[in-house]
Amino acid sequence: MNLSIIILAAGQGTRMCSARPKVLHPLAGRPLLAHVIDTARELQPADIHVVIGHGADQVQRDFADTDIQWVLQAEQLGTGHAVAQAMPAIPDGNCVLVMYGDVPLVSRATLEPLCSLAEQGMAALLTAELDDPGGYGRILHHADGSICGIVEQKDASASERALKEINTGFVAAPAARLRRWVAALDNNNAQGEFYLTDVIARAVTEGTGVRGVMADDITEVLGINDRKQLAVQERCYQQRQAERCLQAGVTLADPARFDLRGTLTAGEDVLIDVNAVLEGNIVLGNRVSIGPNVVMRNATVGDDVTILANCVIEDAEIGSHSRIGPFARLRPETRLSTNTHIGNFVEIKKSDVGAGSKVNHLSYIGDTTIGMDVNIGAGTITCNYDGANKHRTIIGDRVFIGSDTQLVAPVEVKEGATIGAGSTITRDVEANELALSRAPQKTRTGWKRPVKKTKG
Ligand code: UD1
Ligand code: CA
């Protein structure tokens, strides 16, 4: 049976105190709504309808490349009203599952039972037992234990408020029936809203079977209404990712100080020290060691690479047996071959560094091709920008660049050449030559340091 998923995302999210629509706030680097859509997709629905209202344009723009069916709910008249807006596009023969744009951690495994109950013609709702059920709708039962309805906190009597089984909001039902039920909703309640929750009592009255499914993991069904809840859910998500990494054989010095905002593929015996922030797509080979406070975004790292503390690495490839840092910055389009050493306070951008080459201290290498077994001395700068255009520097195999050299691009230092320390190189250097541009040293014998005048 075809499944249609409706995601409610029209609310304002007042308590976020933000100009940004709530469902666009990031969790692990991606909008809340993106997580929900991912999980929705895992259920292989025929279609996904997202109900938007507050900040609708912005939400739609951020998901422009997806095959979502957008439904505008101009006025937020309640969850039942929101679902009703999506129903016209859903055929009678489908099943419907309602999800929430601000409940990002719910899993496919938790939602699947609801969908199969709906396929069997029933109305199914996901419930949870909370020690502190304040604010949630409570599940009402007949004497025989079957569900008879849901009462919202604001409409509940004192004895109903004492009930600990709450409505998570997730519900699934056959489309034809749900359409009928939401069309018949009224707003005669404490909030003057069309409550989706009222469809349950209606289902019961009609004789449709209603089943509650209790969520195993409460953290999955917690919604995000304010920044504190966002922070809690972020930690929760990161903890799960850390556990997955540990299970896969990655050593994390402290699972509580690990942030993965993307995907990590790691080989054997990888070690990640505290406060790593990994973003985008990260691929680590075997025996890679990541030091403390390393930030990486979209990087591919070969076997036996050591990245020391405080490196920032973005859109870079690092060949096996290399050693990076501490305090190195690899910017986009940096490709390091095997066995390279990149040391402290070195910045590399849009450059290739050949096997066995070393840039160990205080250098800027931009728009450069470095061959094999090259040594770049401390303080070397490639002057790649003339104020208008970028130019390339080419450094051949086995070149030795003395410390404090400026290479004014476009320029080529051919293989085996040596550059004397302190040089400004503006013309190509031929293979195996020594080039240096250095003012001759002068000595003034008998020169005296000035002395401070005494006040007379
Ligand atoms: C709802 C449930 C409550 C449940 C709780 C779980 C109802 C009436 N109550 O209450 O039983 O315990 O969720 O968190 O359904 N939304 C729209 N359009 C609207 C109204 C809401 O898109 O017109 C969206 C909101 O953006 C939000 C979600 O639906 O993401 C839930 O709405 P909210 O008003 O927060 O419902 P609760 O009062 O929390
Ligand atoms: Ca809510």
Tab-separated table of C-alpha atoms and ligand atoms in Angstrom:
chain	number	residue	atom	x	y	z
A	1	MET	CA	0.000	0.000	0.000
A	2	ASN	CA	1.303	3.457	-0.887
A	3	LEU	CA	2.434	5.619	1.987
A	4	SER	CA	2.026	9.396	2.029
A	5	ILE	CA	3.946	11.286	4.680
A	6	ILE	CA	2.817	14.668	5.985
A	7	ILE	CA	5.416	16.702	7.865
A	8	LEU	CA	4.073	19.592	9.935
A	9	ALA	CA	6.401	22.567	9.823
A	10	ALA	CA	4.220	25.677	9.762
A	11	GLY	CA	4.660	26.803	13.352
A	12	GLN	CA	6.569	29.933	14.255
A	13	GLY	CA	8.812	28.571	16.962
A	14	THR	CA	8.420	31.692	19.084
A	15	ARG	CA	10.503	30.296	21.905
A	16	MET	CA	13.578	30.013	19.680
A	17	CYS	CA	13.669	33.846	19.785
A	18	SER	CA	14.927	33.795	16.229
A	19	ALA	CA	14.339	35.421	12.855
A	20	ARG	CA	14.959	32.021	11.289
A	21	PRO	CA	12.065	29.548	10.919
A	22	LYS	CA	12.434	26.874	13.591
A	23	VAL	CA	12.774	23.920	11.217
A	24	LEU	CA	15.789	25.587	9.582
A	25	HIS	CA	17.835	25.671	12.778
A	26	PRO	CA	20.740	23.283	12.410
A	27	LEU	CA	21.244	20.037	14.262
A	28	ALA	CA	24.627	18.448	13.529
A	29	GLY	CA	25.126	21.071	10.834
A	30	ARG	CA	21.882	20.419	8.936
A	31	PRO	CA	18.392	21.903	9.276
A	32	LEU	CA	16.035	20.063	11.626
A	33	LEU	CA	13.702	19.526	8.689
A	34	ALA	CA	16.459	17.813	6.677
A	35	HIS	CA	16.791	15.142	9.361
A	36	VAL	CA	13.044	14.574	9.362
A	37	ILE	CA	12.907	14.342	5.565
A	38	ASP	CA	15.791	11.830	5.606
A	39	THR	CA	13.909	9.587	8.010
A	40	ALA	CA	10.721	10.022	6.005
A	41	ARG	CA	12.582	8.870	2.883
A	42	GLU	CA	13.832	5.771	4.679
A	43	LEU	CA	10.189	4.692	4.946
A	44	GLN	CA	10.012	4.776	1.125
A	45	PRO	CA	6.840	6.811	0.831
A	46	ALA	CA	5.082	7.512	-2.466
A	47	ASP	CA	5.164	11.199	-1.611
A	48	ILE	CA	6.165	13.642	1.125
A	49	HIS	CA	4.050	16.703	1.896
A	50	VAL	CA	5.546	19.417	4.060
A	51	VAL	CA	3.087	21.871	5.577
A	52	ILE	CA	4.713	25.299	5.854
A	53	GLY	CA	3.527	28.688	7.069
A	54	HIS	CA	5.922	30.861	9.064
A	55	GLY	CA	8.942	31.623	6.897
A	56	ALA	CA	7.486	29.456	4.130
A	57	ASP	CA	9.552	31.084	1.370
A	58	GLN	CA	12.772	30.623	3.272
A	59	VAL	CA	12.042	26.988	4.066
A	60	GLN	CA	11.125	26.215	0.467
A	61	ARG	CA	14.249	27.983	-0.804
A	62	ASP	CA	16.518	25.943	1.450
A	63	PHE	CA	15.060	22.702	0.109
A	64	ALA	CA	14.668	23.830	-3.491
A	65	ASP	CA	16.377	20.766	-4.949
A	66	THR	CA	14.140	18.191	-3.273
A	67	ASP	CA	11.034	16.484	-4.609
A	68	ILE	CA	8.917	17.688	-1.690
A	69	GLN	CA	5.294	18.673	-2.176
A	70	TRP	CA	4.867	21.954	-0.359
A	71	VAL	CA	1.557	22.766	1.258
A	72	LEU	CA	0.935	26.298	2.463
A	73	GLN	CA	-0.989	26.707	5.683
A	74	ALA	CA	-1.459	30.462	5.660
A	75	GLU	CA	-2.904	30.603	9.171
A	76	GLN	CA	-1.836	28.181	11.891
A	77	LEU	CA	-5.219	27.028	13.118
A	78	GLY	CA	-3.983	23.823	14.693
A	79	THR	CA	-2.371	20.477	13.897
A	80	GLY	CA	-5.655	19.021	12.580
A	81	HIS	CA	-6.081	21.998	10.268
A	82	ALA	CA	-2.483	21.577	9.088
A	83	VAL	CA	-3.059	17.936	8.149
A	84	ALA	CA	-6.334	18.845	6.429
A	85	GLN	CA	-4.406	21.203	4.096
A	86	ALA	CA	-2.307	18.312	2.804
A	87	MET	CA	-5.125	15.780	2.346
A	88	PRO	CA	-6.443	16.970	-1.077
A	89	ALA	CA	-3.209	15.800	-2.751
A	90	ILE	CA	-3.334	12.327	-1.166
A	91	PRO	CA	-5.371	9.506	-2.803
A	92	ASP	CA	-7.928	7.592	-0.726
A	93	GLY	CA	-6.133	4.273	-1.148
A	94	ASN	CA	-2.925	5.458	0.574
A	95	CYS	CA	-1.879	5.326	4.199
A	96	VAL	CA	-0.837	8.555	5.870
A	97	LEU	CA	1.878	9.067	8.465
A	98	VAL	CA	2.124	12.437	10.233
A	99	MET	CA	5.605	13.572	11.275
A	100	TYR	CA	6.960	16.855	12.713
A	101	GLY	CA	9.603	19.199	11.370
A	102	ASP	CA	10.825	19.911	14.884
A	103	VAL	CA	11.208	16.294	16.053
A	104	PRO	CA	14.439	15.329	14.306
A	105	LEU	CA	15.632	12.190	16.068
A	106	VAL	CA	12.739	9.832	15.457
A	107	SER	CA	13.887	6.680	13.666
A	108	ARG	CA	12.458	4.602	10.886
A	109	ALA	CA	12.302	1.568	13.195
A	110	THR	CA	10.052	3.469	15.593
A	111	LEU	CA	7.679	4.635	12.858
A	112	GLU	CA	7.402	1.417	10.853
A	113	PRO	CA	4.927	-0.286	13.235
A	114	LEU	CA	2.589	2.706	12.922
A	115	CYS	CA	2.631	2.400	9.141
A	116	SER	CA	1.894	-1.320	9.173
A	117	LEU	CA	-1.026	-0.854	11.586
A	118	ALA	CA	-2.432	1.822	9.260
A	119	GLU	CA	-2.067	-0.599	6.350
A	120	GLN	CA	-4.267	-2.991	8.297
A	121	GLY	CA	-6.948	-0.298	8.420
A	122	MET	CA	-6.233	0.982	11.919
A	123	ALA	CA	-5.375	4.340	13.412
A	124	ALA	CA	-2.006	4.065	15.150
A	125	LEU	CA	-0.365	6.561	17.444
A	126	LEU	CA	3.053	6.698	18.990
A	127	THR	CA	2.951	7.238	22.730
A	128	ALA	CA	5.582	7.528	25.442
A	129	GLU	CA	5.678	7.343	29.188
A	130	LEU	CA	7.172	10.414	30.848
A	131	ASP	CA	7.893	11.109	34.503
A	132	ASP	CA	7.090	14.730	33.795
A	133	PRO	CA	4.283	14.715	31.215
A	134	GLY	CA	3.567	18.446	31.600
A	135	GLY	CA	2.503	20.178	28.388
A	136	TYR	CA	1.764	17.044	26.387
A	137	GLY	CA	-1.531	15.539	25.341
A	138	ARG	CA	-2.461	12.562	27.556
A	139	ILE	CA	-3.712	9.203	26.298
A	140	LEU	CA	-7.156	8.236	27.617
A	141	HIS	CA	-8.125	4.590	27.986
A	142	HIS	CA	-11.365	2.637	28.305
A	143	ALA	CA	-11.740	0.369	31.301
A	144	ASP	CA	-10.626	-2.575	29.114
A	145	GLY	CA	-7.330	-0.797	28.388
A	146	SER	CA	-8.134	0.205	24.825
A	147	ILE	CA	-7.525	3.825	23.805
A	148	CYS	CA	-10.550	6.096	23.738
A	149	GLY	CA	-8.944	9.446	22.958
A	150	ILE	CA	-6.384	12.138	23.692
A	151	VAL	CA	-6.858	15.148	25.907
A	152	GLU	CA	-4.604	18.185	25.600
A	153	GLN	CA	-2.924	19.491	28.748
A	154	LYS	CA	-4.923	22.720	28.599
A	155	ASP	CA	-8.239	20.853	28.352
A	156	ALA	CA	-7.380	18.154	30.874
A	157	SER	CA	-8.865	17.650	34.331
A	158	ALA	CA	-6.585	17.205	37.337
A	159	SER	CA	-6.898	13.410	37.208
A	160	GLU	CA	-6.179	13.380	33.456
A	161	ARG	CA	-3.112	15.526	34.018
A	162	ALA	CA	-1.812	12.884	36.403
A	163	LEU	CA	-1.616	10.374	33.525
A	164	LYS	CA	1.945	9.683	32.426
A	165	GLU	CA	1.333	8.193	28.999
A	166	ILE	CA	1.597	11.049	26.506
A	167	ASN	CA	0.888	11.613	22.838
A	168	THR	CA	4.078	12.097	20.846
A	169	GLY	CA	1.994	13.452	17.966
A	170	PHE	CA	3.103	10.775	15.460
A	171	VAL	CA	0.028	9.135	14.001
A	172	ALA	CA	-0.750	6.914	11.015
A	173	ALA	CA	-4.105	6.040	9.465
A	174	PRO	CA	-5.737	5.062	6.163
A	175	ALA	CA	-6.080	8.209	4.003
A	176	ALA	CA	-9.816	7.948	3.263
A	177	ARG	CA	-10.688	7.796	6.947
A	178	LEU	CA	-8.224	10.441	8.041
A	179	ARG	CA	-9.632	12.763	5.391
A	180	ARG	CA	-13.132	12.268	6.812
A	181	TRP	CA	-11.969	12.728	10.397
A	182	VAL	CA	-9.973	15.931	9.882
A	183	ALA	CA	-12.785	17.447	7.786
A	184	ALA	CA	-15.138	16.979	10.726
A	185	LEU	CA	-12.892	18.555	13.400
A	186	ASP	CA	-14.052	21.563	15.377
A	187	ASN	CA	-12.134	24.051	17.514
A	188	ASN	CA	-14.297	24.043	20.628
A	189	ASN	CA	-11.420	23.689	23.060
A	190	ALA	CA	-9.232	25.680	25.403
A	191	GLN	CA	-6.904	26.846	22.596
A	192	GLY	CA	-9.545	27.381	19.916
A	193	GLU	CA	-7.523	25.148	17.565
A	194	PHE	CA	-8.390	22.266	15.282
A	195	TYR	CA	-6.628	19.468	17.148
A	196	LEU	CA	-5.312	16.534	15.174
A	197	THR	CA	-5.554	14.590	18.414
A	198	ASP	CA	-9.350	14.693	18.234
A	199	VAL	CA	-9.320	12.257	15.304
A	200	ILE	CA	-8.616	9.462	17.763
A	201	ALA	CA	-11.930	9.792	19.611
A	202	ARG	CA	-13.644	9.991	16.232
A	203	ALA	CA	-11.940	6.801	15.045
A	204	VAL	CA	-13.118	5.071	18.197
A	205	THR	CA	-16.696	6.267	17.686
A	206	GLU	CA	-16.637	5.040	14.087
A	207	GLY	CA	-15.429	1.640	15.199
A	208	THR	CA	-11.986	1.930	13.596
A	209	GLY	CA	-9.364	0.063	15.615
A	210	VAL	CA	-6.994	2.407	17.469
A	211	ARG	CA	-3.615	1.139	18.603
A	212	GLY	CA	-0.999	2.873	20.711
A	213	VAL	CA	2.635	1.997	20.151
A	214	MET	CA	4.913	2.930	23.027
A	215	ALA	CA	8.252	4.479	22.021
A	216	ASP	CA	11.242	2.626	23.518
A	217	ASP	CA	13.532	5.611	23.490
A	218	ILE	CA	12.020	8.855	24.730
A	219	THR	CA	14.815	10.994	23.275
A	220	GLU	CA	13.587	10.028	19.799
A	221	VAL	CA	10.240	11.706	20.223
A	222	LEU	CA	11.234	14.880	22.007
A	223	GLY	CA	10.419	18.003	20.027
A	224	ILE	CA	12.476	21.163	19.886
A	225	ASN	CA	10.772	24.336	21.037
A	226	ASP	CA	13.674	26.370	22.406
A	227	ARG	CA	17.461	26.592	22.232
A	228	LYS	CA	17.917	24.525	25.346
A	229	GLN	CA	15.996	21.618	23.828
A	230	LEU	CA	17.971	22.097	20.626
A	231	ALA	CA	21.225	21.787	22.573
A	232	VAL	CA	19.949	18.699	24.382
A	233	GLN	CA	18.957	17.022	21.117
A	234	GLU	CA	22.275	17.954	19.529
A	235	ARG	CA	24.157	16.210	22.365
A	236	CYS	CA	21.843	13.267	22.100
A	237	TYR	CA	22.479	12.983	18.371
A	238	GLN	CA	26.238	13.349	18.843
A	239	GLN	CA	26.246	10.742	21.576
A	240	ARG	CA	24.584	8.272	19.229
A	241	GLN	CA	27.113	9.037	16.517
A	242	ALA	CA	29.957	8.629	18.995
A	243	GLU	CA	28.542	5.261	20.057
A	244	ARG	CA	28.310	4.179	16.422
A	245	CYS	CA	31.957	5.161	15.897
A	246	LEU	CA	33.064	3.277	19.004
A	247	GLN	CA	31.152	0.202	17.876
A	248	ALA	CA	32.821	0.442	14.480
A	249	GLY	CA	36.230	0.339	16.186
A	250	VAL	CA	37.196	4.006	16.340
A	251	THR	CA	38.841	5.142	19.575
A	252	LEU	CA	37.356	8.387	20.872
A	253	ALA	CA	39.322	9.915	23.745
A	254	ASP	CA	36.045	11.318	25.064
A	255	PRO	CA	32.747	10.444	23.354
A	256	ALA	CA	31.198	13.527	24.988
A	257	ARG	CA	33.658	15.789	23.216
A	258	PHE	CA	33.157	14.597	19.662
A	259	ASP	CA	31.137	16.381	17.009
A	260	LEU	CA	30.365	14.835	13.663
A	261	ARG	CA	28.341	17.106	11.405
A	262	GLY	CA	28.278	14.880	8.386
A	263	THR	CA	29.544	11.385	7.668
A	264	LEU	CA	32.679	9.646	8.859
A	265	THR	CA	34.151	6.571	7.202
A	266	ALA	CA	37.072	5.288	9.246
A	267	GLY	CA	39.514	2.412	8.785
A	268	GLU	CA	40.995	0.229	11.523
A	269	ASP	CA	42.555	1.551	14.717
A	270	VAL	CA	41.722	5.172	14.154
A	271	LEU	CA	42.200	7.409	17.167
A	272	ILE	CA	40.374	10.688	17.650
A	273	ASP	CA	41.361	12.921	20.537
A	274	VAL	CA	39.053	15.385	22.300
A	275	ASN	CA	37.143	18.256	20.678
A	276	ALA	CA	37.339	17.113	17.086
A	277	VAL	CA	34.765	18.793	14.856
A	278	LEU	CA	34.242	16.764	11.700
A	279	GLU	CA	32.010	18.229	9.016
A	280	GLY	CA	30.823	17.090	5.617
A	281	ASN	CA	32.285	13.904	4.230
A	282	ILE	CA	35.326	12.624	6.117
A	283	VAL	CA	37.200	9.500	5.049
A	284	LEU	CA	40.032	8.268	7.288
A	285	GLY	CA	42.348	5.366	6.425
A	286	ASN	CA	43.767	2.792	8.823
A	287	ARG	CA	45.706	3.914	11.916
A	288	VAL	CA	44.945	7.596	11.435
A	289	SER	CA	45.454	9.671	14.545
A	290	ILE	CA	43.608	12.972	14.990
A	291	GLY	CA	44.904	15.265	17.729
A	292	PRO	CA	42.863	17.458	20.046
A	293	ASN	CA	40.912	20.466	18.685
A	294	VAL	CA	41.158	19.474	15.050
A	295	VAL	CA	38.507	20.848	12.703
A	296	MET	CA	37.999	18.996	9.436
A	297	ARG	CA	35.538	19.518	6.630
A	298	ASN	CA	35.376	17.231	3.588
A	299	ALA	CA	38.703	15.473	3.790
A	300	THR	CA	40.195	12.205	2.628
A	301	VAL	CA	43.075	10.915	4.711
A	302	GLY	CA	45.311	7.936	3.850
A	303	ASP	CA	46.682	5.214	6.144
A	304	ASP	CA	49.068	5.979	9.005
A	305	VAL	CA	48.539	9.729	8.926
A	306	THR	CA	49.042	11.759	12.088
A	307	ILE	CA	47.217	15.037	12.431
A	308	LEU	CA	48.493	16.889	15.468
A	309	ALA	CA	46.581	19.326	17.689
A	310	ASN	CA	44.730	22.405	16.438
A	311	CYS	CA	44.752	21.846	12.693
A	312	VAL	CA	42.018	23.214	10.426
A	313	ILE	CA	41.540	21.164	7.274
A	314	GLU	CA	39.000	21.816	4.535
A	315	ASP	CA	38.434	20.106	1.170
A	316	ALA	CA	41.812	18.437	1.263
A	317	GLU	CA	43.389	15.077	0.469
A	318	ILE	CA	46.204	13.800	2.646
A	319	GLY	CA	48.352	10.888	1.446
A	320	SER	CA	49.393	7.990	3.670
A	321	HIS	CA	52.209	8.289	6.230
A	322	SER	CA	51.951	12.069	6.325
A	323	ARG	CA	52.229	14.228	9.418
A	324	ILE	CA	50.262	17.446	9.722
A	325	GLY	CA	50.455	20.144	12.377
A	326	PRO	CA	50.251	21.140	15.100
A	327	PHE	CA	48.527	24.381	14.044
A	328	ALA	CA	48.470	23.746	10.308
A	329	ARG	CA	45.759	25.007	7.994
A	330	LEU	CA	44.914	23.121	4.817
A	331	ARG	CA	42.493	25.048	2.653
A	332	PRO	CA	40.384	23.833	-0.282
A	333	GLU	CA	42.024	21.951	-3.135
A	334	THR	CA	45.075	20.955	-1.159
A	335	ARG	CA	46.390	17.571	-2.208
A	336	LEU	CA	49.254	16.111	-0.229
A	337	SER	CA	50.930	12.978	-1.534
A	338	THR	CA	52.350	10.223	0.690
A	339	ASN	CA	54.892	10.873	3.389
A	340	THR	CA	54.540	14.632	3.459
A	341	HIS	CA	55.222	16.763	6.526
A	342	ILE	CA	53.273	19.952	7.036
A	343	GLY	CA	54.285	21.728	10.213
A	344	ASN	CA	53.157	24.485	12.515
A	345	PHE	CA	51.713	27.734	11.210
A	346	VAL	CA	51.750	26.561	7.629
A	347	GLU	CA	48.863	27.484	5.344
A	348	ILE	CA	48.366	25.616	2.084
A	349	LYS	CA	45.738	26.427	-0.530
A	350	LYS	CA	44.974	24.998	-3.985
A	351	SER	CA	48.295	23.205	-4.140
A	352	ASP	CA	49.763	19.777	-4.760
A	353	VAL	CA	52.601	18.581	-2.572
A	354	GLY	CA	54.609	15.595	-3.866
A	355	ALA	CA	55.663	12.491	-1.962
A	356	GLY	CA	58.235	12.973	0.764
A	357	SER	CA	58.130	16.771	0.644
A	358	LYS	CA	58.239	18.933	3.754
A	359	VAL	CA	56.862	22.356	4.621
A	360	ASN	CA	57.645	22.389	8.280
A	361	HIS	CA	57.325	25.918	9.627
A	362	LEU	CA	55.559	29.251	9.149
A	363	SER	CA	54.862	29.191	5.410
A	364	TYR	CA	52.181	30.147	2.938
A	365	ILE	CA	51.873	27.906	-0.098
A	366	GLY	CA	49.117	28.903	-2.537
A	367	ASP	CA	48.430	27.921	-6.167
A	368	THR	CA	51.561	25.813	-6.166
A	369	THR	CA	52.747	22.480	-7.472
A	370	ILE	CA	55.518	20.975	-5.378
A	371	GLY	CA	57.348	17.868	-6.641
A	372	MET	CA	58.827	14.963	-4.668
A	373	ASP	CA	61.320	15.224	-1.806
A	374	VAL	CA	61.239	18.998	-1.737
A	375	ASN	CA	62.245	20.921	1.356
A	376	ILE	CA	60.551	24.247	1.882
A	377	GLY	CA	62.390	26.269	4.517
A	378	ALA	CA	60.771	28.157	7.373
A	379	GLY	CA	58.943	31.342	6.481
A	380	THR	CA	58.682	30.669	2.746
A	381	ILE	CA	55.891	32.569	1.015
A	382	THR	CA	54.489	31.999	-2.452
A	383	CYS	CA	53.434	35.451	-3.652
A	384	ASN	CA	50.561	34.167	-5.736
A	385	TYR	CA	48.429	37.303	-5.942
A	386	ASP	CA	49.414	40.492	-7.749
A	387	GLY	CA	46.396	42.401	-6.512
A	388	ALA	CA	44.309	41.416	-9.515
A	389	ASN	CA	45.110	37.846	-10.547
A	390	LYS	CA	46.393	34.619	-9.025
A	391	HIS	CA	49.505	32.983	-10.499
A	392	ARG	CA	51.075	29.545	-10.088
A	393	THR	CA	54.373	28.548	-8.596
A	394	ILE	CA	55.986	25.326	-9.776
A	395	ILE	CA	58.655	23.645	-7.705
A	396	GLY	CA	60.412	20.575	-9.165
A	397	ASP	CA	61.533	17.348	-7.468
A	398	ARG	CA	64.331	17.557	-4.858
A	399	VAL	CA	64.324	21.364	-4.786
A	400	PHE	CA	65.649	22.966	-1.600
A	401	ILE	CA	64.143	26.344	-0.735
A	402	GLY	CA	66.078	28.223	1.941
A	403	SER	CA	64.257	29.879	4.804
A	404	ASP	CA	62.476	33.209	4.411
A	405	THR	CA	62.165	32.983	0.638
A	406	GLN	CA	59.518	34.757	-1.401
A	407	LEU	CA	58.574	33.067	-4.655
A	408	VAL	CA	56.907	35.710	-6.824
A	409	ALA	CA	54.502	33.865	-9.143
A	410	PRO	CA	54.307	33.005	-11.921
A	411	VAL	CA	57.641	31.333	-11.345
A	412	GLU	CA	59.220	27.914	-11.695
A	413	VAL	CA	62.078	26.425	-9.710
A	414	LYS	CA	63.192	23.398	-11.671
A	415	GLU	CA	64.241	20.069	-10.210
A	416	GLY	CA	67.254	19.835	-7.994
A	417	ALA	CA	67.638	23.626	-7.727
A	418	THR	CA	68.610	25.329	-4.478
A	419	ILE	CA	67.384	28.724	-3.314
A	420	GLY	CA	69.530	30.544	-0.786
A	421	ALA	CA	67.850	31.724	2.392
A	422	GLY	CA	66.240	35.143	2.367
A	423	SER	CA	65.781	35.315	-1.405
A	424	THR	CA	63.092	36.989	-3.450
A	425	ILE	CA	62.760	34.848	-6.562
A	426	THR	CA	61.123	36.586	-9.508
A	427	ARG	CA	62.543	34.618	-12.432
A	428	ASP	CA	62.584	30.890	-13.216
A	429	VAL	CA	65.484	28.910	-11.764
A	430	GLU	CA	67.032	26.197	-13.929
A	431	ALA	CA	67.525	22.605	-12.759
A	432	ASN	CA	70.277	21.983	-10.204
A	433	GLU	CA	71.296	25.680	-10.068
A	434	LEU	CA	71.757	27.718	-6.930
A	435	ALA	CA	69.828	30.985	-6.981
A	436	LEU	CA	69.885	33.646	-4.359
A	437	SER	CA	68.975	37.300	-4.206
A	438	ARG	CA	70.450	38.614	-1.064
A	439	ALA	CA	71.950	41.992	-0.192
A	440	PRO	CA	75.633	41.471	0.624
A	441	GLN	CA	76.395	41.587	4.342
A	442	LYS	CA	78.191	44.723	5.552
A	443	THR	CA	80.215	45.235	8.682
A	444	ARG	CA	81.035	48.697	10.135
A	445	THR	CA	83.936	48.336	12.464
A	446	GLY	CA	83.976	50.640	15.424
A	447	TRP	CA	80.229	51.383	15.230
A	448	LYS	CA	78.647	52.263	18.592
A	449	ARG	CA	75.085	51.702	19.717
A	450	PRO	CA	73.332	54.955	20.570
A	451	VAL	CA	72.964	55.546	24.292
A	452	LYS	CA	70.031	57.172	26.003
A	453	LYS	CA	70.537	60.863	26.780
A	454	THR	CA	70.546	61.737	30.465
A	455	LYS	CA	68.271	64.644	31.443
A	456	GLY	CA	70.413	67.645	32.257
B	1	UD1	C1	0.884	18.503	19.965
B	1	UD1	C2	-0.245	17.539	20.307
B	1	UD1	C3	-0.028	16.960	21.694
B	1	UD1	C4	1.318	16.287	21.767
B	1	UD1	C5	2.437	17.261	21.338
B	1	UD1	C6	3.743	16.533	21.209
B	1	UD1	C7	-2.172	18.457	19.156
B	1	UD1	C8	-3.425	19.236	19.289
B	1	UD1	N1	-1.480	18.256	20.253
B	1	UD1	O1	0.779	19.566	20.890
B	1	UD1	O2	-1.050	16.026	22.009
B	1	UD1	O3	1.558	15.819	23.074
B	1	UD1	O4	2.147	17.819	20.049
B	1	UD1	O5	4.763	17.449	20.993
B	1	UD1	O6	-1.834	18.017	18.064
B	1	UD1	N2	1.838	22.983	13.486
B	1	UD1	C9	1.513	23.385	12.225
B	1	UD1	N3	0.371	24.090	12.014
B	1	UD1	C10	-0.455	24.411	13.011
B	1	UD1	C11	-0.144	24.003	14.315
B	1	UD1	C12	1.008	23.285	14.506
B	1	UD1	O7	2.253	23.122	11.276
B	1	UD1	O8	-1.491	25.058	12.741
B	1	UD1	C13	3.078	22.242	13.721
B	1	UD1	C14	4.018	23.029	14.603
B	1	UD1	O9	4.949	23.756	13.809
B	1	UD1	C15	4.712	21.965	15.391
B	1	UD1	C16	3.725	20.819	15.432
B	1	UD1	O10	2.786	21.064	14.424
B	1	UD1	O11	5.889	21.506	14.747
B	1	UD1	C17	3.071	20.663	16.777
B	1	UD1	O12	2.333	21.824	17.062
B	1	UD1	P1	2.254	22.418	18.509
B	1	UD1	O13	1.367	23.590	18.470
B	1	UD1	O14	3.607	22.584	19.066
B	1	UD1	O15	1.501	21.243	19.266
B	1	UD1	P2	1.572	20.953	20.795
B	1	UD1	O16	0.778	21.969	21.491
B	1	UD1	O17	2.965	20.758	21.193
B	2	CA	CA	5.206	21.316	20.484
